[in-house]
mmCIF file of N, CA and C and ligand atoms in Angstrom:
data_model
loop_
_atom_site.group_PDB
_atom_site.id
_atom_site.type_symbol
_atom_site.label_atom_id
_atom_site.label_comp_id
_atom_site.label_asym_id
_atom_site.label_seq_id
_atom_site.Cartn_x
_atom_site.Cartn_y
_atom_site.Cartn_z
ATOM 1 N N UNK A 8 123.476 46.798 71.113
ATOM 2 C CA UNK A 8 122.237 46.907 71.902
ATOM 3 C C UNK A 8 121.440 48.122 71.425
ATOM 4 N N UNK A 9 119.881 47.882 71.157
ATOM 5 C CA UNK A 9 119.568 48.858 70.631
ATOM 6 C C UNK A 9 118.971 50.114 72.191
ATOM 7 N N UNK A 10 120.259 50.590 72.543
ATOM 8 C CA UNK A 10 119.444 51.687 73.466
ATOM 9 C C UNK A 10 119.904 53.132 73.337
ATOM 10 N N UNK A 11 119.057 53.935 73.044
ATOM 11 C CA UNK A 11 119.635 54.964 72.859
ATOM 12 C C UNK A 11 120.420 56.055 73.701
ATOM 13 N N UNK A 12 120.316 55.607 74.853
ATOM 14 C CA UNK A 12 121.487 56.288 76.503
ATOM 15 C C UNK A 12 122.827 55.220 76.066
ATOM 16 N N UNK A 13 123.036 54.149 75.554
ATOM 17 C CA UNK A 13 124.130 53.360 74.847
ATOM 18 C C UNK A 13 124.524 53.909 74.219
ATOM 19 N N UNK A 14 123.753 54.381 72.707
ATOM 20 C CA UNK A 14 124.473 54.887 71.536
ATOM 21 C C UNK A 14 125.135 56.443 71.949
ATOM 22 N N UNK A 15 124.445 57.162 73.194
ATOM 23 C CA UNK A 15 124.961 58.578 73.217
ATOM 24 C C UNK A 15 126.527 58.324 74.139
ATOM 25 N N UNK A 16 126.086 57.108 74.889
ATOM 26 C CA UNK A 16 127.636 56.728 75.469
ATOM 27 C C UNK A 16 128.847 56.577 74.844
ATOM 28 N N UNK A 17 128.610 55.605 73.702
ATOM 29 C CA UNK A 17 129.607 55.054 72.587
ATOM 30 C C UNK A 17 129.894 56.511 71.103
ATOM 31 N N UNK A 18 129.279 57.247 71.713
ATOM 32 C CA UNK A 18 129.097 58.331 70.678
ATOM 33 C C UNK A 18 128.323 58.419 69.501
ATOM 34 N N UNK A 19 127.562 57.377 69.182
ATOM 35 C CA UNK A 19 126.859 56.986 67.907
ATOM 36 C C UNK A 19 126.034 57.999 67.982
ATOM 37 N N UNK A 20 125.235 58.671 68.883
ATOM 38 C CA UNK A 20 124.514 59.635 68.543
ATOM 39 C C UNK A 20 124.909 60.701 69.890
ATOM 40 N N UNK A 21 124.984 61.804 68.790
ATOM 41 C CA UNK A 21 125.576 62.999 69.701
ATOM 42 C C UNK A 21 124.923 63.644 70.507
ATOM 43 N N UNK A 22 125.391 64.416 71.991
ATOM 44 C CA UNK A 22 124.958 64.428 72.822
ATOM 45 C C UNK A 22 125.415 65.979 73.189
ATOM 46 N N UNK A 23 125.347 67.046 74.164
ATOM 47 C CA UNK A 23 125.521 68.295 74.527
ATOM 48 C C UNK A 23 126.453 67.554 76.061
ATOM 49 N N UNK A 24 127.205 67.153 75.979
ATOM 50 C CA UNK A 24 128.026 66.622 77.121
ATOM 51 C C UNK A 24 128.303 67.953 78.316
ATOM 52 N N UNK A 25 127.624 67.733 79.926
ATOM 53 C CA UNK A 25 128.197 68.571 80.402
ATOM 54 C C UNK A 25 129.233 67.739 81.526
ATOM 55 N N UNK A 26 129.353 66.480 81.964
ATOM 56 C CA UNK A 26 129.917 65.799 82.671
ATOM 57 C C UNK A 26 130.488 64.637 81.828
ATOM 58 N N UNK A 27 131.749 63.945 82.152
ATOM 59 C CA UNK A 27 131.853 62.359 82.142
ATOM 60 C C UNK A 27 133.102 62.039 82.497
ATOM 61 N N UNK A 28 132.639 60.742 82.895
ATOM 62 C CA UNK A 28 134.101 59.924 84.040
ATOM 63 C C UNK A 28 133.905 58.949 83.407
ATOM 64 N N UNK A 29 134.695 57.865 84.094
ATOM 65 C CA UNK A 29 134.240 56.599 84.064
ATOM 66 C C UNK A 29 133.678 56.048 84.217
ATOM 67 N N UNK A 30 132.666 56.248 84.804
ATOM 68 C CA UNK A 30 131.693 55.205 85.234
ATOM 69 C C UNK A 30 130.332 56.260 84.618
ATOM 70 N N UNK A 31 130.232 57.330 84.436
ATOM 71 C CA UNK A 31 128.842 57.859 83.914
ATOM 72 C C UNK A 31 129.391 59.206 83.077
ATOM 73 N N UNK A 32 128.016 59.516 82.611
ATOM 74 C CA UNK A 32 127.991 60.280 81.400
ATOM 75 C C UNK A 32 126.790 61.440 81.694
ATOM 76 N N UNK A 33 126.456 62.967 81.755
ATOM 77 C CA UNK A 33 125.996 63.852 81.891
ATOM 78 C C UNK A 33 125.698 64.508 80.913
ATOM 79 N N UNK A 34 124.366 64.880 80.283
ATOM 80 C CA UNK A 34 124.543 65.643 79.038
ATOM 81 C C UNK A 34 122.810 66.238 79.050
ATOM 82 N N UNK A 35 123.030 67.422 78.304
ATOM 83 C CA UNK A 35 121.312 68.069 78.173
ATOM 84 C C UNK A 35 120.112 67.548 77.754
ATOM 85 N N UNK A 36 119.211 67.468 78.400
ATOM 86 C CA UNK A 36 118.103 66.541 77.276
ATOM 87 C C UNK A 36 117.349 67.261 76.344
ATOM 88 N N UNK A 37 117.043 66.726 75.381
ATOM 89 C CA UNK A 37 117.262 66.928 74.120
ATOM 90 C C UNK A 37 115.503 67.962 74.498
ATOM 91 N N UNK A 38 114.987 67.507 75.102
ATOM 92 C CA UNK A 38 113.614 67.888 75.238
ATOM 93 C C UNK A 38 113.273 68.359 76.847
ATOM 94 N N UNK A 39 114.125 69.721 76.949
ATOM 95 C CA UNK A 39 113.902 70.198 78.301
ATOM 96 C C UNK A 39 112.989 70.919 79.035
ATOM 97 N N UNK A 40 112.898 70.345 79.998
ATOM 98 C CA UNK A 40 111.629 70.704 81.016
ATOM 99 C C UNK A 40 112.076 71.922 81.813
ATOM 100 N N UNK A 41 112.691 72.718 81.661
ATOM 101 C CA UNK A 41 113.630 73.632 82.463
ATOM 102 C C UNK A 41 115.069 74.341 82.136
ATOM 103 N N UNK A 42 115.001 75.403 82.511
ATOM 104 C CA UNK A 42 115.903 76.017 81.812
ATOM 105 C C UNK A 42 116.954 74.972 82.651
ATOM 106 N N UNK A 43 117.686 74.349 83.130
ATOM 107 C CA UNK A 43 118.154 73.574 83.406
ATOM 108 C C UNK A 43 117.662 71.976 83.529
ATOM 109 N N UNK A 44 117.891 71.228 82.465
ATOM 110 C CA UNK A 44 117.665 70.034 82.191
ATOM 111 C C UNK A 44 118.504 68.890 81.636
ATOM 112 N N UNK A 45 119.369 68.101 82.848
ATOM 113 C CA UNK A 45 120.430 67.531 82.242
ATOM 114 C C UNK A 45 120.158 66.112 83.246
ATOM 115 N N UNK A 46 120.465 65.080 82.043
ATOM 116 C CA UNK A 46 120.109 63.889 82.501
ATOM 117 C C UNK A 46 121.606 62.687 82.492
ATOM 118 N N UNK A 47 121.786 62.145 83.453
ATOM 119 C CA UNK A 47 123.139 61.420 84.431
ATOM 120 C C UNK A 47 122.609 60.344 84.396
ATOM 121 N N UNK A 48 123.320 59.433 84.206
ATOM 122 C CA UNK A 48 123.769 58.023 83.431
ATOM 123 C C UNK A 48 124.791 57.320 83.679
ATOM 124 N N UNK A 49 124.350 56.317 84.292
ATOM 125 C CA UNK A 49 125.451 55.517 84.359
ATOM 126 C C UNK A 49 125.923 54.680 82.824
ATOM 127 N N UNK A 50 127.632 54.056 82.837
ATOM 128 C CA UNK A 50 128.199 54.296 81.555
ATOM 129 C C UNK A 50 127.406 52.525 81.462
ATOM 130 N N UNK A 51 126.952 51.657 82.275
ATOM 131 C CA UNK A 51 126.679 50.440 82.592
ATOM 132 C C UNK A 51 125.183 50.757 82.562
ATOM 133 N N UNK A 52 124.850 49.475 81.206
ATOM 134 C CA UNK A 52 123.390 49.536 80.907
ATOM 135 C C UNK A 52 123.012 48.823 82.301
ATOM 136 N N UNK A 53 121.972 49.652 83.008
ATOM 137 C CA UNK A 53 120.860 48.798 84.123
ATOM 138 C C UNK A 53 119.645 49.872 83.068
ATOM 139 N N UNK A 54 118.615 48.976 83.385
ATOM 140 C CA UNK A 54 117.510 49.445 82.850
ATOM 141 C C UNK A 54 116.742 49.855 83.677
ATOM 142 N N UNK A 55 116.607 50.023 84.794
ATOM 143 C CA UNK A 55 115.812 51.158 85.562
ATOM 144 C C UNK A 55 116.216 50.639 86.824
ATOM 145 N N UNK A 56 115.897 51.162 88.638
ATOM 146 C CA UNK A 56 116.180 51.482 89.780
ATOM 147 C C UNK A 56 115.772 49.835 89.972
ATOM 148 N N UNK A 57 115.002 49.758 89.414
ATOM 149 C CA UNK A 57 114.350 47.754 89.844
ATOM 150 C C UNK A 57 115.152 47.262 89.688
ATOM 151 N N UNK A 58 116.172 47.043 88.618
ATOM 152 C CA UNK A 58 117.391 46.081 88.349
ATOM 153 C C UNK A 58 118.550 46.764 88.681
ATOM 154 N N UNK A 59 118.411 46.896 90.084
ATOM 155 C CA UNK A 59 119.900 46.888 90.534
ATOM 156 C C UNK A 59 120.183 46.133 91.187
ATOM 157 N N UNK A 60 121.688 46.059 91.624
ATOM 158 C CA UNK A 60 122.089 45.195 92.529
ATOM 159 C C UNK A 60 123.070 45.563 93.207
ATOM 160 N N UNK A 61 122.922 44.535 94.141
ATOM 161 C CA UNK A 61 123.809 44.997 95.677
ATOM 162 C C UNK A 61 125.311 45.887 94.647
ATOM 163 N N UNK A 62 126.083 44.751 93.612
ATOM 164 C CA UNK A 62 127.109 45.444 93.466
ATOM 165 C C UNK A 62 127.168 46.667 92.431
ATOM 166 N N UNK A 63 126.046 47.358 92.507
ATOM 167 C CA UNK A 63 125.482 48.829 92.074
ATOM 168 C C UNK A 63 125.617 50.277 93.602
ATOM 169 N N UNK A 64 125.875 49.380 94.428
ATOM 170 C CA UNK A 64 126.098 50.273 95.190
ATOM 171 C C UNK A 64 126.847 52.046 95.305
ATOM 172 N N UNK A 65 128.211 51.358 94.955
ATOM 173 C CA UNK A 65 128.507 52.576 95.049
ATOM 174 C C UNK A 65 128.391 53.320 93.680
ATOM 175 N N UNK A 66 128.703 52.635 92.612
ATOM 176 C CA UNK A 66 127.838 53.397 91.309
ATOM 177 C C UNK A 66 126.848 54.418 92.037
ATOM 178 N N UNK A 67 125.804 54.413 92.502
ATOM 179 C CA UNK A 67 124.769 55.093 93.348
ATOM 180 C C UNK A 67 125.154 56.017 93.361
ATOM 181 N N UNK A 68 125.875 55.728 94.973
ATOM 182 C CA UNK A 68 126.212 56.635 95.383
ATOM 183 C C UNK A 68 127.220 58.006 94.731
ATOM 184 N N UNK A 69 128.442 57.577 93.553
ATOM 185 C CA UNK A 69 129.047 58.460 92.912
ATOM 186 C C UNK A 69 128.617 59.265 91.926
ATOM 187 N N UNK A 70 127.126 58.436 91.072
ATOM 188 C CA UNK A 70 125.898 59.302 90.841
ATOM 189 C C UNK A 70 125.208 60.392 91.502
ATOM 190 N N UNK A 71 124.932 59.905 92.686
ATOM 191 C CA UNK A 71 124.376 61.097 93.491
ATOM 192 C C UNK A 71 125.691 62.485 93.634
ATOM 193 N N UNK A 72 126.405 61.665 94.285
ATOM 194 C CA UNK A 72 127.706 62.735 94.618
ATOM 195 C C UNK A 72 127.866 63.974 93.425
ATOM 196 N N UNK A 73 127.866 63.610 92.212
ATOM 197 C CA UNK A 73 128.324 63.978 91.010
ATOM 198 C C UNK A 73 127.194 64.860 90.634
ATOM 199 N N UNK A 74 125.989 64.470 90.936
ATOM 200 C CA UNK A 74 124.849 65.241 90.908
ATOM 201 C C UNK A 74 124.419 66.450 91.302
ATOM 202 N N UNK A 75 125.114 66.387 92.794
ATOM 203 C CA UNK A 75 125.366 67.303 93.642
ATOM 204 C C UNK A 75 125.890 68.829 92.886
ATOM 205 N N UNK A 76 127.178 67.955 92.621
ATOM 206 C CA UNK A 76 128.349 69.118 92.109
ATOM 207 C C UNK A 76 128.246 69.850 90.382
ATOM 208 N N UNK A 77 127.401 68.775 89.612
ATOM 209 C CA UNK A 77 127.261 69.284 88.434
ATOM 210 C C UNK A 77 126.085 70.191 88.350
ATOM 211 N N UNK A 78 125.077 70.200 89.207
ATOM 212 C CA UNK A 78 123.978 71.044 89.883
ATOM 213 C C UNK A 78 124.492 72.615 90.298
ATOM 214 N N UNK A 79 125.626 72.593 91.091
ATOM 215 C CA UNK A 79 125.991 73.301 91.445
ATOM 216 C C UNK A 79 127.005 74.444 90.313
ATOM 217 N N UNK A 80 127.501 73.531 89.129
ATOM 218 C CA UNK A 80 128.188 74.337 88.064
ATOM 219 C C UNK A 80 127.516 74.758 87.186
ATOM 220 N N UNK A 81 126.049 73.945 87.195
ATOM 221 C CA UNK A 81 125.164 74.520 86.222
ATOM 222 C C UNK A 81 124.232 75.710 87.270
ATOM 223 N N UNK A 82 124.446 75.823 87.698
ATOM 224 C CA UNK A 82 124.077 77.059 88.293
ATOM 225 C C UNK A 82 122.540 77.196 89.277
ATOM 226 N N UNK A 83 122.531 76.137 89.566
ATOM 227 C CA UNK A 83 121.383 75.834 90.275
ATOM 228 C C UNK A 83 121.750 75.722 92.219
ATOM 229 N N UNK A 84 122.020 77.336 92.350
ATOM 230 C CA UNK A 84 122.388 77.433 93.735
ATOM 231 C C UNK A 84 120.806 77.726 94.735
ATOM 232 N N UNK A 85 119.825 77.755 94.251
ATOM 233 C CA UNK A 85 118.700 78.095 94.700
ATOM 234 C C UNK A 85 117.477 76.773 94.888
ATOM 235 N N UNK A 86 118.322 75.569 94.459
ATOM 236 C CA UNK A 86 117.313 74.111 94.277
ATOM 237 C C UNK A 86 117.399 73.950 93.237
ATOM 238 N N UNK A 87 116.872 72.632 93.313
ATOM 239 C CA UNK A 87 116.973 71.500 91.644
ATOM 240 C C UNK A 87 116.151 70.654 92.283
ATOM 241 N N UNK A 88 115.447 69.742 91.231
ATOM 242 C CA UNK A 88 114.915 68.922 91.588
ATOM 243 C C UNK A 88 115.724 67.534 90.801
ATOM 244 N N UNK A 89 115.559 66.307 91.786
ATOM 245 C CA UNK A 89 116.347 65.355 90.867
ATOM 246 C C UNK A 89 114.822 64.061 90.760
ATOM 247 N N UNK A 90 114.900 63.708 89.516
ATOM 248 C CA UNK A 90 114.301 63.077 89.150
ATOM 249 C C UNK A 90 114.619 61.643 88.629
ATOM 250 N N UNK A 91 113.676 60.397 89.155
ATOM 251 C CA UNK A 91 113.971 59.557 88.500
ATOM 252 C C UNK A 91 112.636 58.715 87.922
ATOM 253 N N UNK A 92 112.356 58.363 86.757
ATOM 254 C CA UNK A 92 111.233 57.977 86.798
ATOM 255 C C UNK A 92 111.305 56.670 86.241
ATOM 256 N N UNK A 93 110.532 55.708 87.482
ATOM 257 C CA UNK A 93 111.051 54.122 87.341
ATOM 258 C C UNK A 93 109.612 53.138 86.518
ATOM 259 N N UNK A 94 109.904 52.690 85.688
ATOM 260 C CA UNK A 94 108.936 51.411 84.620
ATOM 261 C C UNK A 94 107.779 52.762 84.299
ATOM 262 N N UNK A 95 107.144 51.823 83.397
ATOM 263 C CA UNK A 95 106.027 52.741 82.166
ATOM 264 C C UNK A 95 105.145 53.468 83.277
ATOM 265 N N UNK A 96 104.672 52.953 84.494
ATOM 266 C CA UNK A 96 103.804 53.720 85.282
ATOM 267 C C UNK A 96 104.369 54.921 86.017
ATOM 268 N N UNK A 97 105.600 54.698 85.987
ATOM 269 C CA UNK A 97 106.537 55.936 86.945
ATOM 270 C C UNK A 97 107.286 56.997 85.659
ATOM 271 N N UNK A 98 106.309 56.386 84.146
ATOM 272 C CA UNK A 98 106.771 57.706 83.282
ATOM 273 C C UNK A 98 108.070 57.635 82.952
ATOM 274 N N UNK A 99 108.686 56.395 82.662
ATOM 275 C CA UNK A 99 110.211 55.596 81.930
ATOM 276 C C UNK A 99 110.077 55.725 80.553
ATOM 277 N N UNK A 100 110.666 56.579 79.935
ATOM 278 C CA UNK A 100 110.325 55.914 78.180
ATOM 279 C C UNK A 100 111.798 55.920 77.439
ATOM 280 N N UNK A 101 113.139 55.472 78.439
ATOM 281 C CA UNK A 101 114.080 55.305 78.146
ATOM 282 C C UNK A 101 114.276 54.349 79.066
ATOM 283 N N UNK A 102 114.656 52.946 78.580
ATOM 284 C CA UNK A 102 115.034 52.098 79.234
ATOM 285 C C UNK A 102 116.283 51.667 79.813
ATOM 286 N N UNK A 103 117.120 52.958 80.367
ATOM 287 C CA UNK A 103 118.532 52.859 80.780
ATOM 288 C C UNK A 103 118.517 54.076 81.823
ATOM 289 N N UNK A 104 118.807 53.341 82.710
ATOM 290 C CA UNK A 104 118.661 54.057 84.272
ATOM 291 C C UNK A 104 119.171 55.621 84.414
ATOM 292 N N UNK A 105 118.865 56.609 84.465
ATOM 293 C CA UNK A 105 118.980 57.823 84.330
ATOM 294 C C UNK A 105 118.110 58.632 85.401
ATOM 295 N N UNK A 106 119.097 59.676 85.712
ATOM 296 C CA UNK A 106 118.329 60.742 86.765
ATOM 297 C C UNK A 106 118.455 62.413 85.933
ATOM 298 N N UNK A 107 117.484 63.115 85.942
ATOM 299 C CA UNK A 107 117.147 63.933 85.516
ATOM 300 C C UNK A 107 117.113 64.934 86.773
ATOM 301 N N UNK A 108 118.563 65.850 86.171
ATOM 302 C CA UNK A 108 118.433 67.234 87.165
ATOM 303 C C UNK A 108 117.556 68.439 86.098
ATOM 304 N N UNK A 109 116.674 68.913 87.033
ATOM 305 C CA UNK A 109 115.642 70.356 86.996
ATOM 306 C C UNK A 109 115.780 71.136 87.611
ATOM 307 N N UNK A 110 116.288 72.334 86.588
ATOM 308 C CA UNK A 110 116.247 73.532 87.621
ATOM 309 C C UNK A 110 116.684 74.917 87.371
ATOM 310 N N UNK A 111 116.517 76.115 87.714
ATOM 311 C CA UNK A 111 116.261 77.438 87.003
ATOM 312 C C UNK A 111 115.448 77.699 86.949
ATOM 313 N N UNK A 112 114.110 77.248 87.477
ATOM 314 C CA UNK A 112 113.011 77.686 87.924
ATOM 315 C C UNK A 112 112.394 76.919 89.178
ATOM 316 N N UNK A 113 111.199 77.781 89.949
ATOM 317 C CA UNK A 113 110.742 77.199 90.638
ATOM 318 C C UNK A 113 109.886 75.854 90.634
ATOM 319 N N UNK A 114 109.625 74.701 91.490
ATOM 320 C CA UNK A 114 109.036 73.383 90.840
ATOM 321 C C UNK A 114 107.710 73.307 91.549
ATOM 322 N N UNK A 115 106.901 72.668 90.615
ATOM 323 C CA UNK A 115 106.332 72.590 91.554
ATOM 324 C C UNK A 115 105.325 70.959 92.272
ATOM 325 N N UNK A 116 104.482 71.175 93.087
ATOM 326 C CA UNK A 116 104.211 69.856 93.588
ATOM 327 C C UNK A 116 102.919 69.973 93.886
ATOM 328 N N UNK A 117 102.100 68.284 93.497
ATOM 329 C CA UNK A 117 103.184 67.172 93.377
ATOM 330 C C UNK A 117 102.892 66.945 91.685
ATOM 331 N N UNK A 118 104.468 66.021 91.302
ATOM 332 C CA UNK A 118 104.097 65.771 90.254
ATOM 333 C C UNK A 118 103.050 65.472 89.514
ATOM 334 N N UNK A 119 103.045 65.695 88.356
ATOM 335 C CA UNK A 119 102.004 64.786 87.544
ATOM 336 C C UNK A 119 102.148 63.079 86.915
HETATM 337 P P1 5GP B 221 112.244 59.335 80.963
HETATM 338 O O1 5GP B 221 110.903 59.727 80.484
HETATM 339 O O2 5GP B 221 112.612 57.926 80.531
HETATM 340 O O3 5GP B 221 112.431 59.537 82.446
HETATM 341 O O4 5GP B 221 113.260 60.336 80.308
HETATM 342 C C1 5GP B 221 113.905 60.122 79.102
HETATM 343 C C2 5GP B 221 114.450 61.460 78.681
HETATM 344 O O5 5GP B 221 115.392 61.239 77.654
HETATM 345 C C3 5GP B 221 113.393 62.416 78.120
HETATM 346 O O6 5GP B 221 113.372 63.600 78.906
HETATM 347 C C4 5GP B 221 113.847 62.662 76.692
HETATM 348 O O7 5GP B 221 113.658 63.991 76.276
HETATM 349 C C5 5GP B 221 115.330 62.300 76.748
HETATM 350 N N1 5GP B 221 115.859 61.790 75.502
HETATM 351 C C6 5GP B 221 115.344 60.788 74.740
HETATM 352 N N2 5GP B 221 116.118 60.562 73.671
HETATM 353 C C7 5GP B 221 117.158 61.449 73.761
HETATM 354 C C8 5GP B 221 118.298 61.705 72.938
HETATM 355 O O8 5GP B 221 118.529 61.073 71.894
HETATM 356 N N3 5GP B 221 119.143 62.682 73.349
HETATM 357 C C9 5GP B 221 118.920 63.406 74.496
HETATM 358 N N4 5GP B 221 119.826 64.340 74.813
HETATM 359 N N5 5GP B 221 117.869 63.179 75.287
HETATM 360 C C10 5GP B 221 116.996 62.219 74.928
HETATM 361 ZN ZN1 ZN B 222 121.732 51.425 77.599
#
């Protein structure tokens, strides 16, 4: 499959890994918006928040959970922002469902 959140899964293209389990994968983005910028992935291609399904549930939720805590080791005890940005109008230009933690600085609002 040509996706490139695939190939960093399977290892084909290397990644700054700060998390991974089984079911998802955590690593720096390559092009950070913040001195803290690390983007969480599930290890199961869905291509954005639209194509999920009921049995995506708890996937979700162990995303979020995990989010929480890898936030917290990267050192973001003062806020983070978590980001998800869904199809070309919501600013997607990776087509594999991913949330983007921000943070080490203040954010601000509202997006652009
Ligand atoms: P989106 O705009 O889809 O919400 O975010 C995609 C993110 O993936 C961007 O912030 C971009 O910098 C990051 N990205 C794209 N390709 C790669 C890559 O090969 N490696 C890493 N680490 N990040 C990538
Ligand atoms: Zn994928």
């Amino acid at each position: 499959m040509d996706c490139v959140f695939c190939k960093i899964i399977s290892g084909e293209i290397s990644s700054k890994k700060v998390y991974e389990d089984e079911k998802i994968l955590a690593f720096h983005d390559l092009d950070s918006k913040a001195p803290v910028h690390v983007l969480v992935i599930p290890k199961k291609h869905i291509v954005s928040v639209e194509k999920l399904s009921d049995c995506d549930q708890g996937l979700i939720g162990h995303v979020f959970l995990k989010i929480a805590i890898i936030a917290r080791e990267l050192g973001c005890n003062g806020g983070y922002r978590i980001v998800n940005n869904c199809g070309k109008l919501g600013g997607q230009t990776v087509n594999h469902l991913h949330f983007h933690i921000l943070g080490g600085r203040a954010m601000s609002w509202p997006p652009g």
